[in-house]
Structures are given as structure tokens and as C-alpha cells.
PDB file of C-alpha atoms in Angstrom:
ATOM      1  CA  UNK A   1       2.423   4.730 -14.897  1.00  0.00           C
ATOM      2  CA  UNK A   2       3.250   1.781 -12.867  1.00  0.00           C
ATOM      3  CA  UNK A   3       1.058   0.828  -9.806  1.00  0.00           C
ATOM      4  CA  UNK A   4       3.236  -0.360  -6.973  1.00  0.00           C
ATOM      5  CA  UNK A   5       1.811  -1.943  -3.788  1.00  0.00           C
ATOM      6  CA  UNK A   6       3.910  -1.865  -0.585  1.00  0.00           C
ATOM      7  CA  UNK A   7       2.697  -3.814   2.444  1.00  0.00           C
ATOM      8  CA  UNK A   8       3.685  -5.108   5.790  1.00  0.00           C
ATOM      9  CA  UNK A   9       2.621  -8.640   5.987  1.00  0.00           C
ATOM     10  CA  UNK A  10       2.602 -11.468   8.410  1.00  0.00           C
ATOM     11  CA  UNK A  11       3.905 -14.965   7.481  1.00  0.00           C
ATOM     12  CA  UNK A  12       0.235 -15.969   7.424  1.00  0.00           C
ATOM     13  CA  UNK A  13      -0.407 -13.234   4.915  1.00  0.00           C
ATOM     14  CA  UNK A  14      -2.206 -10.717   7.411  1.00  0.00           C
ATOM     15  CA  UNK A  15      -1.752  -7.085   6.520  1.00  0.00           C
ATOM     16  CA  UNK A  16      -4.484  -5.676   8.963  1.00  0.00           C
ATOM     17  CA  UNK A  17      -3.625  -2.595  11.525  1.00  0.00           C
ATOM     18  CA  UNK A  18       0.200  -2.880  11.110  1.00  0.00           C
ATOM     19  CA  UNK A  19       0.477   0.570  12.762  1.00  0.00           C
ATOM     20  CA  UNK A  20      -1.301   0.845  15.790  1.00  0.00           C
ATOM     21  CA  UNK A  21      -3.839  -0.618  18.153  1.00  0.00           C
ATOM     22  CA  UNK A  22      -6.837   1.098  17.350  1.00  0.00           C
ATOM     23  CA  UNK A  23      -6.101   1.460  13.294  1.00  0.00           C
ATOM     24  CA  UNK A  24      -8.481  -1.331  12.343  1.00  0.00           C
ATOM     25  CA  UNK A  25     -10.226  -3.759  14.786  1.00  0.00           C
ATOM     26  CA  UNK A  26     -12.628  -5.292  12.362  1.00  0.00           C
ATOM     27  CA  UNK A  27     -13.379  -8.845  13.173  1.00  0.00           C
ATOM     28  CA  UNK A  28     -12.186  -8.419  16.761  1.00  0.00           C
ATOM     29  CA  UNK A  29      -8.687  -7.934  15.436  1.00  0.00           C
ATOM     30  CA  UNK A  30      -6.622  -7.578  18.541  1.00  0.00           C
ATOM     31  CA  UNK A  31      -2.937  -7.405  17.340  1.00  0.00           C
ATOM     32  CA  UNK A  32      -2.724  -3.697  15.962  1.00  0.00           C
ATOM     33  CA  UNK A  33       0.738  -2.347  15.761  1.00  0.00           C
ATOM     34  CA  UNK A  34       2.230  -5.770  15.378  1.00  0.00           C
ATOM     35  CA  UNK A  35       4.897  -4.475  13.136  1.00  0.00           C
ATOM     36  CA  UNK A  36       6.628  -2.211  15.708  1.00  0.00           C
ATOM     37  CA  UNK A  37       9.113  -4.848  17.152  1.00  0.00           C
ATOM     38  CA  UNK A  38      10.430  -5.528  13.487  1.00  0.00           C
ATOM     39  CA  UNK A  39      10.877  -2.172  12.139  1.00  0.00           C
ATOM     40  CA  UNK A  40      14.349  -0.908  11.550  1.00  0.00           C
ATOM     41  CA  UNK A  41      15.317   2.418   9.556  1.00  0.00           C
ATOM     42  CA  UNK A  42      17.773   0.921   7.199  1.00  0.00           C
ATOM     43  CA  UNK A  43      16.145  -1.922   5.808  1.00  0.00           C
ATOM     44  CA  UNK A  44      12.227  -1.513   6.181  1.00  0.00           C
ATOM     45  CA  UNK A  45      12.550   2.333   6.438  1.00  0.00           C
ATOM     46  CA  UNK A  46      14.580   2.361   3.382  1.00  0.00           C
ATOM     47  CA  UNK A  47      12.185   0.331   1.453  1.00  0.00           C
ATOM     48  CA  UNK A  48       9.482   2.890   2.103  1.00  0.00           C
ATOM     49  CA  UNK A  49      11.993   5.826   1.414  1.00  0.00           C
ATOM     50  CA  UNK A  50      12.977   4.275  -2.056  1.00  0.00           C
ATOM     51  CA  UNK A  51       9.247   3.787  -2.876  1.00  0.00           C
ATOM     52  CA  UNK A  52       8.366   7.258  -2.028  1.00  0.00           C
ATOM     53  CA  UNK A  53      11.212   8.893  -4.018  1.00  0.00           C
ATOM     54  CA  UNK A  54       9.608   6.811  -7.041  1.00  0.00           C
ATOM     55  CA  UNK A  55       6.063   7.808  -6.378  1.00  0.00           C
ATOM     56  CA  UNK A  56       4.522  10.548  -8.580  1.00  0.00           C
ATOM     57  CA  UNK A  57       1.006   9.847  -6.758  1.00  0.00           C
ATOM     58  CA  UNK A  58      -0.470   7.805  -3.887  1.00  0.00           C
ATOM     59  CA  UNK A  59      -3.597   5.562  -4.270  1.00  0.00           C
ATOM     60  CA  UNK A  60      -5.591   4.699  -1.262  1.00  0.00           C
ATOM     61  CA  UNK A  61      -8.826   2.904   0.036  1.00  0.00           C
ATOM     62  CA  UNK A  62     -11.058   4.933   2.360  1.00  0.00           C
ATOM     63  CA  UNK A  63      -9.964   3.631   5.850  1.00  0.00           C
ATOM     64  CA  UNK A  64      -6.359   3.808   5.111  1.00  0.00           C
ATOM     65  CA  UNK A  65      -6.721   7.351   3.585  1.00  0.00           C
ATOM     66  CA  UNK A  66      -8.686   8.402   6.570  1.00  0.00           C
ATOM     67  CA  UNK A  67      -5.917   6.896   9.147  1.00  0.00           C
ATOM     68  CA  UNK A  68      -3.094   8.603   7.031  1.00  0.00           C
ATOM     69  CA  UNK A  69      -5.037  12.150   6.833  1.00  0.00           C
ATOM     70  CA  UNK A  70      -5.374  12.160  10.504  1.00  0.00           C
ATOM     71  CA  UNK A  71      -1.857  11.482  10.984  1.00  0.00           C
ATOM     72  CA  UNK A  72       0.439  13.235   8.195  1.00  0.00           C
ATOM     73  CA  UNK A  73      -0.475  16.944   7.583  1.00  0.00           C
ATOM     74  CA  UNK A  74       0.406  17.882  11.039  1.00  0.00           C
ATOM     75  CA  UNK A  75       4.001  16.515  10.550  1.00  0.00           C
ATOM     76  CA  UNK A  76       5.382  19.223   8.256  1.00  0.00           C
ATOM     77  CA  UNK A  77       9.038  19.611   8.181  1.00  0.00           C
ATOM     78  CA  UNK A  78      10.018  15.889   8.089  1.00  0.00           C
ATOM     79  CA  UNK A  79      11.132  15.155   4.617  1.00  0.00           C
ATOM     80  CA  UNK A  80       9.043  11.933   4.433  1.00  0.00           C
ATOM     81  CA  UNK A  81       5.883  13.821   5.760  1.00  0.00           C
ATOM     82  CA  UNK A  82       6.517  16.810   3.211  1.00  0.00           C
ATOM     83  CA  UNK A  83       6.839  14.243   0.374  1.00  0.00           C
ATOM     84  CA  UNK A  84       3.680  12.226   1.419  1.00  0.00           C
ATOM     85  CA  UNK A  85       1.787  15.694   1.913  1.00  0.00           C
ATOM     86  CA  UNK A  86       2.917  16.959  -1.524  1.00  0.00           C
ATOM     87  CA  UNK A  87       2.091  13.982  -3.739  1.00  0.00           C
ATOM     88  CA  UNK A  88      -1.447  13.795  -5.620  1.00  0.00           C
ATOM     89  CA  UNK A  89      -3.605  11.307  -3.761  1.00  0.00           C
ATOM     90  CA  UNK A  90      -6.295   9.133  -5.302  1.00  0.00           C
ATOM     91  CA  UNK A  91      -8.865   7.777  -2.732  1.00  0.00           C
ATOM     92  CA  UNK A  92     -11.256   5.119  -3.939  1.00  0.00           C
ATOM     93  CA  UNK A  93     -14.508   5.414  -1.995  1.00  0.00           C
ATOM     94  CA  UNK A  94     -18.316   5.555  -2.466  1.00  0.00           C
ATOM     95  CA  UNK A  95     -18.867   6.563   1.168  1.00  0.00           C
ATOM     96  CA  UNK A  96     -16.704   9.563   1.741  1.00  0.00           C
ATOM     97  CA  UNK A  97     -18.749  12.885   1.929  1.00  0.00           C
ATOM     98  CA  UNK A  98     -18.396  15.493  -0.563  1.00  0.00           C
ATOM     99  CA  UNK A  99     -15.497  17.879   0.367  1.00  0.00           C
ATOM    100  CA  UNK A 100     -14.073  15.272   2.760  1.00  0.00           C
ATOM    101  CA  UNK A 101     -10.935  14.764   0.973  1.00  0.00           C
ATOM    102  CA  UNK A 102     -10.069  18.575   1.779  1.00  0.00           C
ATOM    103  CA  UNK A 103      -8.802  16.985   5.078  1.00  0.00           C
ATOM    104  CA  UNK A 104      -5.351  16.192   3.485  1.00  0.00           C
ATOM    105  CA  UNK A 105      -4.056  18.309   0.605  1.00  0.00           C
ATOM    106  CA  UNK A 106      -3.927  17.146  -2.976  1.00  0.00           C
ATOM    107  CA  UNK A 107      -6.550  14.439  -2.257  1.00  0.00           C
ATOM    108  CA  UNK A 108      -9.327  13.490  -4.989  1.00  0.00           C
ATOM    109  CA  UNK A 109     -12.169  10.936  -4.547  1.00  0.00           C
ATOM    110  CA  UNK A 110     -12.310   8.298  -6.938  1.00  0.00           C
ATOM    111  CA  UNK A 111     -15.973   6.634  -6.806  1.00  0.00           C
ATOM    112  CA  UNK A 112     -15.635   2.997  -6.415  1.00  0.00           C
ATOM    113  CA  UNK A 113     -17.619   1.962  -9.497  1.00  0.00           C
ATOM    114  CA  UNK A 114     -15.269   4.075 -11.641  1.00  0.00           C
ATOM    115  CA  UNK A 115     -12.064   3.059  -9.915  1.00  0.00           C
ATOM    116  CA  UNK A 116     -10.881   0.189 -12.241  1.00  0.00           C
ATOM    117  CA  UNK A 117     -11.510   2.362 -15.552  1.00  0.00           C
ATOM    118  CA  UNK A 118      -9.941   5.389 -13.808  1.00  0.00           C
ATOM    119  CA  UNK A 119      -6.648   3.483 -12.809  1.00  0.00           C
ATOM    120  CA  UNK A 120      -6.459   1.850 -16.303  1.00  0.00           C
ATOM    121  CA  UNK A 121      -6.383   5.199 -17.706  1.00  0.00           C
ATOM    122  CA  UNK A 122      -3.741   6.394 -15.292  1.00  0.00           C
ATOM    123  CA  UNK A 123      -1.671   3.488 -16.221  1.00  0.00           C
ATOM    124  CA  UNK A 124      -1.872   4.248 -19.862  1.00  0.00           C
ATOM    125  CA  UNK A 125      -1.271   8.208 -19.680  1.00  0.00           C
ATOM    126  CA  UNK A 126       0.655   8.865 -16.542  1.00  0.00           C
ATOM    127  CA  UNK A 127       4.358   8.554 -15.517  1.00  0.00           C
ATOM    128  CA  UNK A 128       6.182   7.198 -12.743  1.00  0.00           C
ATOM    129  CA  UNK A 129       4.818   5.140  -9.918  1.00  0.00           C
ATOM    130  CA  UNK A 130       1.267   5.422  -8.215  1.00  0.00           C
ATOM    131  CA  UNK A 131       2.027   3.894  -4.698  1.00  0.00           C
ATOM    132  CA  UNK A 132      -0.587   1.848  -2.669  1.00  0.00           C
ATOM    133  CA  UNK A 133       0.040   1.375   0.873  1.00  0.00           C
ATOM    134  CA  UNK A 134      -2.220  -0.585   3.147  1.00  0.00           C
ATOM    135  CA  UNK A 135      -5.896  -0.573   1.676  1.00  0.00           C
ATOM    136  CA  UNK A 136      -6.332  -4.237   1.309  1.00  0.00           C
ATOM    137  CA  UNK A 137      -9.594  -4.351   0.035  1.00  0.00           C
ATOM    138  CA  UNK A 138      -8.570  -2.016  -2.924  1.00  0.00           C
ATOM    139  CA  UNK A 139      -5.334  -4.326  -3.357  1.00  0.00           C
ATOM    140  CA  UNK A 140      -7.206  -7.418  -3.753  1.00  0.00           C
ATOM    141  CA  UNK A 141      -9.173  -5.547  -6.515  1.00  0.00           C
ATOM    142  CA  UNK A 142      -6.009  -4.467  -8.194  1.00  0.00           C
ATOM    143  CA  UNK A 143      -4.553  -7.922  -8.154  1.00  0.00           C
ATOM    144  CA  UNK A 144      -7.699  -9.475  -9.436  1.00  0.00           C
ATOM    145  CA  UNK A 145      -8.007  -7.001 -12.340  1.00  0.00           C
ATOM    146  CA  UNK A 146      -4.259  -7.541 -13.117  1.00  0.00           C
ATOM    147  CA  UNK A 147      -3.526  -3.791 -12.443  1.00  0.00           C
ATOM    148  CA  UNK A 148      -0.405  -4.407 -10.053  1.00  0.00           C
ATOM    149  CA  UNK A 149       2.951  -3.846 -11.832  1.00  0.00           C
ATOM    150  CA  UNK A 150       5.019  -4.380  -8.610  1.00  0.00           C
ATOM    151  CA  UNK A 151       4.320  -5.966  -5.323  1.00  0.00           C
ATOM    152  CA  UNK A 152       6.918  -4.908  -2.537  1.00  0.00           C
ATOM    153  CA  UNK A 153       6.022  -7.178   0.629  1.00  0.00           C
ATOM    154  CA  UNK A 154       7.754  -6.744   3.860  1.00  0.00           C
ATOM    155  CA  UNK A 155       7.236 -10.239   5.310  1.00  0.00           C
ATOM    156  CA  UNK A 156       7.608 -10.089   9.171  1.00  0.00           C
ATOM    157  CA  UNK A 157       8.455 -13.042  11.403  1.00  0.00           C
ATOM    158  CA  UNK A 158       5.071 -13.239  13.302  1.00  0.00           C
ATOM    159  CA  UNK A 159       1.926 -15.401  13.105  1.00  0.00           C
ATOM    160  CA  UNK A 160      -1.390 -13.417  13.662  1.00  0.00           C
ATOM    161  CA  UNK A 161      -3.872 -16.138  13.397  1.00  0.00           C
ATOM    162  CA  UNK A 162      -6.321 -14.290  11.105  1.00  0.00           C
ATOM    163  CA  UNK A 163      -7.089 -10.947   9.865  1.00  0.00           C
ATOM    164  CA  UNK A 164      -7.452  -8.916   6.712  1.00  0.00           C
ATOM    165  CA  UNK A 165      -5.159  -9.884   3.465  1.00  0.00           C
ATOM    166  CA  UNK A 166      -4.629  -8.664   0.306  1.00  0.00           C
ATOM    167  CA  UNK A 167      -4.830 -11.692  -1.935  1.00  0.00           C
ATOM    168  CA  UNK A 168      -7.821 -12.417  -4.073  1.00  0.00           C
ATOM    169  CA  UNK A 169      -9.498 -15.871  -3.468  1.00  0.00           C
ATOM    170  CA  UNK A 170     -10.817 -16.525  -6.951  1.00  0.00           C
ATOM    171  CA  UNK A 171      -8.863 -19.594  -8.042  1.00  0.00           C
ATOM    172  CA  UNK A 172      -6.791 -17.691 -10.461  1.00  0.00           C
ATOM    173  CA  UNK A 173      -3.027 -18.621 -11.317  1.00  0.00           C
ATOM    174  CA  UNK A 174      -0.939 -15.531 -11.154  1.00  0.00           C
ATOM    175  CA  UNK A 175       2.820 -16.167 -11.456  1.00  0.00           C
ATOM    176  CA  UNK A 176       5.371 -13.940 -10.038  1.00  0.00           C
ATOM    177  CA  UNK A 177       9.065 -13.170 -10.583  1.00  0.00           C
ATOM    178  CA  UNK A 178      11.491 -12.095  -7.720  1.00  0.00           C
ATOM    179  CA  UNK A 179      13.172  -8.967  -8.605  1.00  0.00           C
ATOM    180  CA  UNK A 180      14.975  -8.389  -5.367  1.00  0.00           C
ATOM    181  CA  UNK A 181      15.132  -9.467  -1.730  1.00  0.00           C
ATOM    182  CA  UNK A 182      16.867  -8.251   1.120  1.00  0.00           C
ATOM    183  CA  UNK A 183      16.590  -9.452   5.018  1.00  0.00           C
ATOM    184  CA  UNK A 184      16.899  -7.038   7.898  1.00  0.00           C
ATOM    185  CA  UNK A 185      18.571  -7.751  11.111  1.00  0.00           C
ATOM    186  CA  UNK A 186      15.212  -8.399  12.831  1.00  0.00           C
ATOM    187  CA  UNK A 187      14.284 -10.896  10.322  1.00  0.00           C
ATOM    188  CA  UNK A 188      12.179  -9.082   8.054  1.00  0.00           C
ATOM    189  CA  UNK A 189      12.443 -10.052   4.331  1.00  0.00           C
ATOM    190  CA  UNK A 190      11.566  -7.123   1.965  1.00  0.00           C
ATOM    191  CA  UNK A 191      10.929  -8.808  -1.373  1.00  0.00           C
ATOM    192  CA  UNK A 192       9.830  -7.206  -4.824  1.00  0.00           C
ATOM    193  CA  UNK A 193       7.552  -9.081  -7.201  1.00  0.00           C
ATOM    194  CA  UNK A 194       6.383  -8.477 -10.629  1.00  0.00           C
ATOM    195  CA  UNK A 195       4.070 -10.376 -12.896  1.00  0.00           C
ATOM    196  CA  UNK A 196       5.915 -12.907 -14.697  1.00  0.00           C
ATOM    197  CA  UNK A 197       4.538 -11.559 -17.998  1.00  0.00           C
ATOM    198  CA  UNK A 198       5.940  -8.169 -17.290  1.00  0.00           C
ATOM    199  CA  UNK A 199       9.761  -9.115 -16.854  1.00  0.00           C
TER     200      UNK A 199
END
């Protein structure tokens, strides 16, 4: 099973609160919803549709899972929502209460201390893609532990001046290869990377 990360990202590397103003205001972040002017259904929407078609499961950190669980179960009847709701969902969290994952069907909690071992086992025994969206703290861990098989970044032509990022700051050298790149009419560059040692 491949772990595939898909992220909206600003030119200065920020991934925080792409969807709405109240999504994540940690650190006084005031630009929630910053992706909206750059979204287009063909290139950006198409990148998400393709990732969802290949996904056999979803992987989230707690905050992203809670935001998604509050929005998607109500949208039954939309093909994207139906696929999202039907897929198995792994939620890495030490703080979710017992039974909280019942708020979104097919969700199971993975304790934080067990996450790396759990994901290594999934990569060895599972099939298809395990898709990660958002979840910057989790993605930093995945990158640091060399568990990301594909990184799809939707670079948006905007500077946000600070906020959460997905990149580890451990001084490690991690060469990547570009697999594909597409530019939307709004200037979003959708680029897919893989670790250079997995060509």
C-alpha cells in the first residue's frame, strides 16, 4: 500500500486552513479559506478526483478528521462525498474520546504512539493508495519517517507570511523526483513528486 499525500500549499510553504476562515486559527492565522480564488474544477478538482479514484483508504490527523467528519457525512448523493464516506479512514490521535470515530462511518482511531508501526504494517500488507489530505503534523512525521511514497502539491500563487507547514525541520536531505506537473488557468501548479530512491 502506498502512502500518498495531497496538499494545497502556498508559495511560502503554508498548508494551514485552506478551506475556511474558522478551520484552523492556531497561532492567530487569519487567512483561512485562502485557496478559494485559485480553485478550478478541471485541474485542481481533477487532481483530487484522480487521487480519490486510486485510494483504498484515507489517513488523517485528529484536527483534519474532525473538520471532515463535521462536513462530509451530510453530503450523501454526491459521487465525491459518497466515495469519501465509504472509504476506510485511519485517524491518528491520542486525544479523541473512545467512540468518537463513530461520527464518521468506517473510521478507526490509531493511537499516536502506535501510528508509525501501524502504517509500516499497512504499507507491507495492504493494496492501493492510503491518501492523506491536510493533517500537517502527521505529514511531517510521515516525511521524517520516510513513509511517504508520493507527494502531490497544489502550489497556489500566494504568499501567506507564516503558518503551519508539512516539511520536517530536522536537517535531513530528501531528494525527490518530479513525476508530473500541470498548471491551471488560475496559476496553480499541481506537481507530483516521489522519493528519488523509488523511481
